[in-house]
mmCIF file of C-alpha atoms and ligand atoms in Angstrom:
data_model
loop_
_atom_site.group_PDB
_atom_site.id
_atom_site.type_symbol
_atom_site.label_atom_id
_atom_site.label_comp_id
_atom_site.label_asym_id
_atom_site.label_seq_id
_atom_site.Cartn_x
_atom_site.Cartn_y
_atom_site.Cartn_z
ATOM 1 C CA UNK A 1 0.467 4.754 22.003
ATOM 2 C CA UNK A 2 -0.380 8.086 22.798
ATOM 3 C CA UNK A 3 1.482 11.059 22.261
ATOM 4 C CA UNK A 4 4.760 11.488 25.081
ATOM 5 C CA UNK A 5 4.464 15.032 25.737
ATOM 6 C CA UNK A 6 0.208 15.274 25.006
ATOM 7 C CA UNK A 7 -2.775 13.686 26.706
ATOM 8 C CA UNK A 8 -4.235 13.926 24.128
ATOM 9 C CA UNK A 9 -4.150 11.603 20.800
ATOM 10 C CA UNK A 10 -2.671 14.000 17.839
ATOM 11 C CA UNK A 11 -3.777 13.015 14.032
ATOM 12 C CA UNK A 12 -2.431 14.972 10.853
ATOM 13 C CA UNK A 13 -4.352 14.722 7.895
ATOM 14 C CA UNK A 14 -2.935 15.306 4.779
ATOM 15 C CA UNK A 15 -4.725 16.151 1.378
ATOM 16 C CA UNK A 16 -2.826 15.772 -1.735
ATOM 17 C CA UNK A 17 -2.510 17.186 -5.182
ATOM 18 C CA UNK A 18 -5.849 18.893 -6.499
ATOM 19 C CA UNK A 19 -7.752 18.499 -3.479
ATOM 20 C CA UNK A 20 -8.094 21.939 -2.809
ATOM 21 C CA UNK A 21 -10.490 22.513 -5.802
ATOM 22 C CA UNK A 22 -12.850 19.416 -4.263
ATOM 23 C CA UNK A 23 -16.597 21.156 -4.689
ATOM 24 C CA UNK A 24 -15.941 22.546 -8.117
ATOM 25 C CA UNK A 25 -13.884 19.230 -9.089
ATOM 26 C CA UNK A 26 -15.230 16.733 -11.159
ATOM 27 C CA UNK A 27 -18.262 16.824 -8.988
ATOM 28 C CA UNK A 28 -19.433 13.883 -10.493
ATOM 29 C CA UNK A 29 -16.660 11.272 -9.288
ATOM 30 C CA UNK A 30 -15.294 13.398 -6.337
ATOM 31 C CA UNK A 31 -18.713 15.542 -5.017
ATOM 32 C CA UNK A 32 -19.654 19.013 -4.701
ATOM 33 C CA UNK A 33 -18.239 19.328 -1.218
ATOM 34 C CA UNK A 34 -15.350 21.711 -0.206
ATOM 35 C CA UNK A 35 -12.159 20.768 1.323
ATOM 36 C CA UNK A 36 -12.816 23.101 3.764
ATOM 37 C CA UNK A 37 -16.383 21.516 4.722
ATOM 38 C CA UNK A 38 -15.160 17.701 4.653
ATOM 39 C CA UNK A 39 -12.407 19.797 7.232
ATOM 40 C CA UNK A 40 -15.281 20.589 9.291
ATOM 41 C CA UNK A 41 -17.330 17.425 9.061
ATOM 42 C CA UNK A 42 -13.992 15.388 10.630
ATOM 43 C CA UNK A 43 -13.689 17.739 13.140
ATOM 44 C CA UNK A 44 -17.200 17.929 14.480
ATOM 45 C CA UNK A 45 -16.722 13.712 14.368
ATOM 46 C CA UNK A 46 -13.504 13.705 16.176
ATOM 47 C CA UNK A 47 -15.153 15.716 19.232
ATOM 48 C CA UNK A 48 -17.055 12.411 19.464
ATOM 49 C CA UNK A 49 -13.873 10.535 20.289
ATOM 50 C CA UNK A 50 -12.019 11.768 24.217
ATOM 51 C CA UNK A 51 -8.889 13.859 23.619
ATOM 52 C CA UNK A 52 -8.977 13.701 19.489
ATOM 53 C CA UNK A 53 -6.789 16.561 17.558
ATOM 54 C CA UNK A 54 -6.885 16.989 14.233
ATOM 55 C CA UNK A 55 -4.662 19.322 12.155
ATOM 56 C CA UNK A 56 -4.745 19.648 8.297
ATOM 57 C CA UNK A 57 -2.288 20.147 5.758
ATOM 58 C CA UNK A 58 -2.780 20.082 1.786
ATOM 59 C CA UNK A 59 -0.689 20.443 -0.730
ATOM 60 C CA UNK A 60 -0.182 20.468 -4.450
ATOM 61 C CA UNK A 61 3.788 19.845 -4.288
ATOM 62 C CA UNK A 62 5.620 16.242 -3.417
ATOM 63 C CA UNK A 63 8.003 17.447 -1.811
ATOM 64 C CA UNK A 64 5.926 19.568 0.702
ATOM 65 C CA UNK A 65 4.194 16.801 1.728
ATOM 66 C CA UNK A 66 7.087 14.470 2.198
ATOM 67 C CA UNK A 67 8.396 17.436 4.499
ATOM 68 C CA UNK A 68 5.156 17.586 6.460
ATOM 69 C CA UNK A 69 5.208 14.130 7.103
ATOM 70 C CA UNK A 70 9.000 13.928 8.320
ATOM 71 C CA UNK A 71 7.775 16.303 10.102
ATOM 72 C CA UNK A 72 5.042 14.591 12.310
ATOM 73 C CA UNK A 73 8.343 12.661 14.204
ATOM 74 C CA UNK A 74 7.266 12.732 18.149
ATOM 75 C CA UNK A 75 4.538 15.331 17.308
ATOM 76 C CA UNK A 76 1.713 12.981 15.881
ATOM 77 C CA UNK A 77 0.464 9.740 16.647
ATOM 78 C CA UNK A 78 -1.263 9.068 13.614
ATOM 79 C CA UNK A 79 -1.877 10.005 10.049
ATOM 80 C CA UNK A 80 -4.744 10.423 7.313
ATOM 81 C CA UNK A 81 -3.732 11.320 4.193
ATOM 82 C CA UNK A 82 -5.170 11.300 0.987
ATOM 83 C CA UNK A 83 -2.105 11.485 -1.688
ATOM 84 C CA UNK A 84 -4.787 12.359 -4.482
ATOM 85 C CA UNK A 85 -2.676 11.565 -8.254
ATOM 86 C CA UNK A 86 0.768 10.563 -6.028
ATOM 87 C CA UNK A 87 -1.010 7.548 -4.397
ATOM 88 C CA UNK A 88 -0.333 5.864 -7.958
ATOM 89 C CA UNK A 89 3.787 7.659 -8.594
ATOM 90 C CA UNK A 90 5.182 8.565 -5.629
ATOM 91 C CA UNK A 91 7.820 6.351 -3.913
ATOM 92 C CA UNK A 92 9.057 9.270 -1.680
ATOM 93 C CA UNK A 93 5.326 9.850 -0.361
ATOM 94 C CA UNK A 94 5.567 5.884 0.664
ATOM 95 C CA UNK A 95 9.183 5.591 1.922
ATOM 96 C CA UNK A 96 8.595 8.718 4.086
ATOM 97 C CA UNK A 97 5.488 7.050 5.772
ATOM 98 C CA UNK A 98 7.737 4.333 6.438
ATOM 99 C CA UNK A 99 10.653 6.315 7.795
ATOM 100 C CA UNK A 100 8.673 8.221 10.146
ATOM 101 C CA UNK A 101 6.744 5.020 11.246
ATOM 102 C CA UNK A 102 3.613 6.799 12.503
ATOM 103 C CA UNK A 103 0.301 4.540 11.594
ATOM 104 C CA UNK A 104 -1.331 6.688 8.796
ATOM 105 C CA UNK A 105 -4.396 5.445 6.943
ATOM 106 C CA UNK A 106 -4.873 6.161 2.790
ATOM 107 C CA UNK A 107 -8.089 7.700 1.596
ATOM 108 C CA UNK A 108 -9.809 7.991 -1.622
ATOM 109 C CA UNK A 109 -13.318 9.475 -2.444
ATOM 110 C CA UNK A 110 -13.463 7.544 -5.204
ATOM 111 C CA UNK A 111 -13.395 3.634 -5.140
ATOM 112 C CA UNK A 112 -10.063 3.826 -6.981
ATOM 113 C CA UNK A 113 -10.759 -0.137 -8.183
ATOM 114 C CA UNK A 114 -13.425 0.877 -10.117
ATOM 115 C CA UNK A 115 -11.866 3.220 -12.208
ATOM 116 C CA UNK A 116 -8.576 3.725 -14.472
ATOM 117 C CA UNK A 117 -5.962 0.853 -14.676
ATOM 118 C CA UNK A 118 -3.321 3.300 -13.441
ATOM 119 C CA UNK A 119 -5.312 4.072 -9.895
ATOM 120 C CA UNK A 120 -5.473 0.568 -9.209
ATOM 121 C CA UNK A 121 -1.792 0.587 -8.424
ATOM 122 C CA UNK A 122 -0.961 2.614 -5.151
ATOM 123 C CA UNK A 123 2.335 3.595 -4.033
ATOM 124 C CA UNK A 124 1.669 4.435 -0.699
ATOM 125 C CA UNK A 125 -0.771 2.106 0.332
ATOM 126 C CA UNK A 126 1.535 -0.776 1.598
ATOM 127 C CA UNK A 127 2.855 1.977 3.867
ATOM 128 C CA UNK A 128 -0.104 2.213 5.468
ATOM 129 C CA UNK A 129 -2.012 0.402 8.145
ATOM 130 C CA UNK A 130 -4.985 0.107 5.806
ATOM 131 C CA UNK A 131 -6.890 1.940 2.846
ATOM 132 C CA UNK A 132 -10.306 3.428 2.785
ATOM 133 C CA UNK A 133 -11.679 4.099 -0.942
ATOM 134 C CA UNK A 134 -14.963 4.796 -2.649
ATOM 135 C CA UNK A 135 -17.137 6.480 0.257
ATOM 136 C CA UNK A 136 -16.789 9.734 -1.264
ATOM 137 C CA UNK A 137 -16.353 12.480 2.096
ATOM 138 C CA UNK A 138 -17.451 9.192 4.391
ATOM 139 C CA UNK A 139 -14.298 7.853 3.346
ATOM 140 C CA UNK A 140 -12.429 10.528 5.850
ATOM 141 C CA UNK A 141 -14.635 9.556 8.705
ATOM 142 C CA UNK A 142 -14.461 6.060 8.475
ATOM 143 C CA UNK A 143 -10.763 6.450 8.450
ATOM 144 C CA UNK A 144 -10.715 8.266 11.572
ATOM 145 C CA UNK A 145 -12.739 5.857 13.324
ATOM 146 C CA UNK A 146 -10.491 3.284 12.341
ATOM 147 C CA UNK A 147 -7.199 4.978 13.086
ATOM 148 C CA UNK A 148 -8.652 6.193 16.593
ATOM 149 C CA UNK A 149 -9.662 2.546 17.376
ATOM 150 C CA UNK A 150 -6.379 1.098 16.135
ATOM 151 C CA UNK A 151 -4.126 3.680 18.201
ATOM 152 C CA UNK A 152 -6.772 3.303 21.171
ATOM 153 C CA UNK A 153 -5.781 -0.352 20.804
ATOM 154 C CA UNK A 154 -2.105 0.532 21.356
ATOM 155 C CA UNK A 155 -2.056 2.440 24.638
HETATM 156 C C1 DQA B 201 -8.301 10.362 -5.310
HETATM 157 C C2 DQA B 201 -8.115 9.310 -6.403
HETATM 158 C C3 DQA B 201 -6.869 9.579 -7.232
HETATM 159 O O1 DQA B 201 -6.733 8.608 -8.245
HETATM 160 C C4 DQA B 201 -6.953 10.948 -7.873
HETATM 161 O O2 DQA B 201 -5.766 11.238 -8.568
HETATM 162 C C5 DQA B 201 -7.299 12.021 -6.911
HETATM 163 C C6 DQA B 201 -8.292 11.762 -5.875
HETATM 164 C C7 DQA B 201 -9.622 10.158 -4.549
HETATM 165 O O3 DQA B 201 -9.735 10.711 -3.455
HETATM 166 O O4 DQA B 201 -10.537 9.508 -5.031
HETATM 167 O O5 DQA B 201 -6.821 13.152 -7.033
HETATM 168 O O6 DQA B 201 -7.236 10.228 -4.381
#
Protein backbone atom coordinates (compact mmCIF):
# COMPACT_ATOMS: atom_id res chain seq x y z
CA UNK A 1 0.00 0.00 0.00
CA UNK A 2 1.47 3.06 -0.95
CA UNK A 3 1.39 6.20 0.70
CA UNK A 4 -2.44 8.20 0.27
CA UNK A 5 -1.25 11.57 -0.25
CA UNK A 6 2.52 10.45 -2.05
CA UNK A 7 3.39 8.58 -5.22
CA UNK A 8 5.93 7.76 -3.92
CA UNK A 9 6.71 4.80 -1.26
CA UNK A 10 7.96 6.69 2.15
CA UNK A 11 10.40 4.52 4.59
CA UNK A 12 11.70 5.91 8.08
CA UNK A 13 14.62 4.42 9.41
CA UNK A 14 15.32 4.57 12.80
CA UNK A 15 18.76 4.01 14.63
CA UNK A 16 18.74 3.40 18.24
CA UNK A 17 20.78 3.94 21.33
CA UNK A 18 24.67 4.29 20.62
CA UNK A 19 24.46 4.15 17.03
CA UNK A 20 25.65 7.42 16.48
CA UNK A 21 29.25 6.55 17.61
CA UNK A 22 29.16 3.41 14.84
CA UNK A 23 32.93 3.90 13.16
CA UNK A 24 34.68 4.51 16.42
CA UNK A 25 32.37 1.75 18.21
CA UNK A 26 33.56 -1.45 19.01
CA UNK A 27 34.84 -1.65 15.51
CA UNK A 28 35.44 -5.08 15.93
CA UNK A 29 31.71 -6.45 16.37
CA UNK A 30 29.92 -3.36 14.83
CA UNK A 31 32.68 -1.98 11.93
CA UNK A 32 34.53 1.07 11.32
CA UNK A 33 31.76 2.62 9.28
CA UNK A 34 29.87 5.88 10.21
CA UNK A 35 26.26 6.25 10.71
CA UNK A 36 26.38 8.85 8.46
CA UNK A 37 28.08 6.64 5.56
CA UNK A 38 25.77 3.42 6.11
CA UNK A 39 23.08 6.76 5.66
CA UNK A 40 24.55 7.22 2.38
CA UNK A 41 25.10 3.67 1.24
CA UNK A 42 20.95 3.08 1.73
CA UNK A 43 20.29 5.97 -0.03
CA UNK A 44 22.41 5.53 -3.12
CA UNK A 45 20.55 1.71 -2.98
CA UNK A 46 17.12 3.04 -2.64
CA UNK A 47 17.57 5.22 -5.98
CA UNK A 48 17.72 1.69 -7.43
CA UNK A 49 14.14 1.02 -6.41
CA UNK A 50 11.14 3.65 -8.52
CA UNK A 51 9.78 6.30 -6.14
CA UNK A 52 11.91 5.10 -2.80
CA UNK A 53 12.24 7.87 0.18
CA UNK A 54 14.17 7.41 2.88
CA UNK A 55 14.36 9.67 5.98
CA UNK A 56 16.52 8.99 9.12
CA UNK A 57 16.09 9.49 12.63
CA UNK A 58 18.49 8.30 15.61
CA UNK A 59 18.28 8.58 18.88
CA UNK A 60 19.80 7.81 22.23
CA UNK A 61 16.40 8.36 24.31
CA UNK A 62 13.21 5.73 24.44
CA UNK A 63 10.98 7.90 24.54
CA UNK A 64 12.09 9.93 21.41
CA UNK A 65 11.89 7.14 19.43
CA UNK A 66 8.55 5.89 20.56
CA UNK A 67 7.44 9.58 19.57
CA UNK A 68 9.01 9.32 16.13
CA UNK A 69 7.38 6.28 15.44
CA UNK A 70 3.73 7.44 16.58
CA UNK A 71 4.64 9.75 14.55
CA UNK A 72 5.01 7.97 11.09
CA UNK A 73 0.77 7.55 11.30
CA UNK A 74 -0.39 8.31 7.45
CA UNK A 75 3.11 9.77 6.74
CA UNK A 76 5.18 6.45 6.18
CA UNK A 77 4.57 3.29 4.67
CA UNK A 78 7.22 1.44 6.15
CA UNK A 79 9.86 1.25 8.78
CA UNK A 80 13.64 0.17 9.43
CA UNK A 81 14.78 0.50 12.62
CA UNK A 82 17.53 -0.71 14.44
CA UNK A 83 16.59 -0.37 18.38
CA UNK A 84 20.42 -0.99 19.21
CA UNK A 85 20.42 -2.09 23.46
CA UNK A 86 16.24 -1.52 23.53
CA UNK A 87 15.68 -4.40 21.02
CA UNK A 88 16.36 -6.67 24.24
CA UNK A 89 14.14 -4.04 27.19
CA UNK A 90 11.87 -2.07 25.59
CA UNK A 91 8.13 -2.98 25.56
CA UNK A 92 7.10 0.63 24.58
CA UNK A 93 9.53 0.48 21.41
CA UNK A 94 7.37 -2.89 20.49
CA UNK A 95 3.81 -1.85 21.49
CA UNK A 96 4.30 1.43 19.55
CA UNK A 97 5.24 -0.55 16.31
CA UNK A 98 2.16 -2.29 16.89
CA UNK A 99 -0.07 0.69 17.54
CA UNK A 100 0.96 2.50 14.59
CA UNK A 101 0.72 -0.72 12.42
CA UNK A 102 3.17 0.39 9.70
CA UNK A 103 5.38 -2.84 8.45
CA UNK A 104 8.86 -1.99 9.94
CA UNK A 105 11.74 -4.45 9.66
CA UNK A 106 14.50 -4.95 12.84
CA UNK A 107 18.17 -4.70 12.09
CA UNK A 108 21.26 -5.71 13.77
CA UNK A 109 24.95 -5.49 12.54
CA UNK A 110 25.77 -8.02 14.62
CA UNK A 111 24.25 -11.61 14.40
CA UNK A 112 22.67 -10.98 17.81
CA UNK A 113 22.38 -15.15 18.19
CA UNK A 114 25.81 -15.42 18.32
CA UNK A 115 26.53 -13.34 21.05
CA UNK A 116 25.31 -12.54 24.80
CA UNK A 117 22.33 -14.54 26.30
CA UNK A 118 20.55 -11.24 26.91
CA UNK A 119 20.56 -10.18 22.91
CA UNK A 120 19.05 -13.31 22.07
CA UNK A 121 15.80 -12.09 23.51
CA UNK A 122 14.22 -9.16 21.40
CA UNK A 123 11.45 -7.07 22.40
CA UNK A 124 10.57 -5.64 19.33
CA UNK A 125 11.08 -8.21 16.97
CA UNK A 126 7.58 -9.94 17.08
CA UNK A 127 6.41 -6.46 16.11
CA UNK A 128 7.97 -6.65 13.13
CA UNK A 129 7.42 -8.18 9.75
CA UNK A 130 10.82 -9.85 9.97
CA UNK A 131 14.49 -9.41 11.43
CA UNK A 132 17.72 -8.98 9.62
CA UNK A 133 20.94 -9.66 11.94
CA UNK A 134 24.62 -10.34 11.52
CA UNK A 135 25.44 -8.65 7.99
CA UNK A 136 27.14 -5.91 9.62
CA UNK A 137 26.09 -2.40 7.25
CA UNK A 138 24.56 -5.18 4.56
CA UNK A 139 22.16 -5.82 7.14
CA UNK A 140 20.40 -2.20 6.28
CA UNK A 141 20.30 -2.99 2.63
CA UNK A 142 19.00 -6.25 2.73
CA UNK A 143 16.28 -4.88 4.87
CA UNK A 144 15.31 -2.40 2.43
CA UNK A 145 15.11 -4.76 -0.29
CA UNK A 146 12.92 -6.78 1.65
CA UNK A 147 10.60 -4.12 3.00
CA UNK A 148 10.38 -2.51 -0.64
CA UNK A 149 9.43 -5.98 -2.06
CA UNK A 150 6.98 -6.73 0.75
CA UNK A 151 5.12 -3.20 0.46
CA UNK A 152 5.52 -3.54 -3.50
CA UNK A 153 3.60 -6.75 -2.83
CA UNK A 154 0.78 -4.79 -1.15
CA UNK A 155 -0.24 -2.18 -3.72
C1 LIG B 1 22.84 -4.01 17.79
C2 LIG B 1 22.87 -5.21 18.73
C3 LIG B 1 22.43 -4.83 20.14
O1 LIG B 1 22.48 -5.95 20.99
C4 LIG B 1 23.32 -3.74 20.69
O2 LIG B 1 22.86 -3.32 21.95
C5 LIG B 1 23.49 -2.60 19.76
C6 LIG B 1 23.64 -2.85 18.33
C7 LIG B 1 23.41 -4.37 16.40
O3 LIG B 1 23.14 -3.62 15.47
O4 LIG B 1 24.13 -5.35 16.24
O5 LIG B 1 23.60 -1.45 20.19
O6 LIG B 1 21.49 -3.61 17.62
Amino acid sequence: MMNKKEEYMKILVINGPNLNLLGKREPEIYGTTTLLEIEKELTEYSETFPDVKLEFFQSNHEGEIVEKIQSAIEVFDGILINPAAYTHTSVAIADAIKAVNIPAVEIHLSNINEREDFRKKSFTAPACIGQISGFGKNSYLAALFCLVKHLESRK
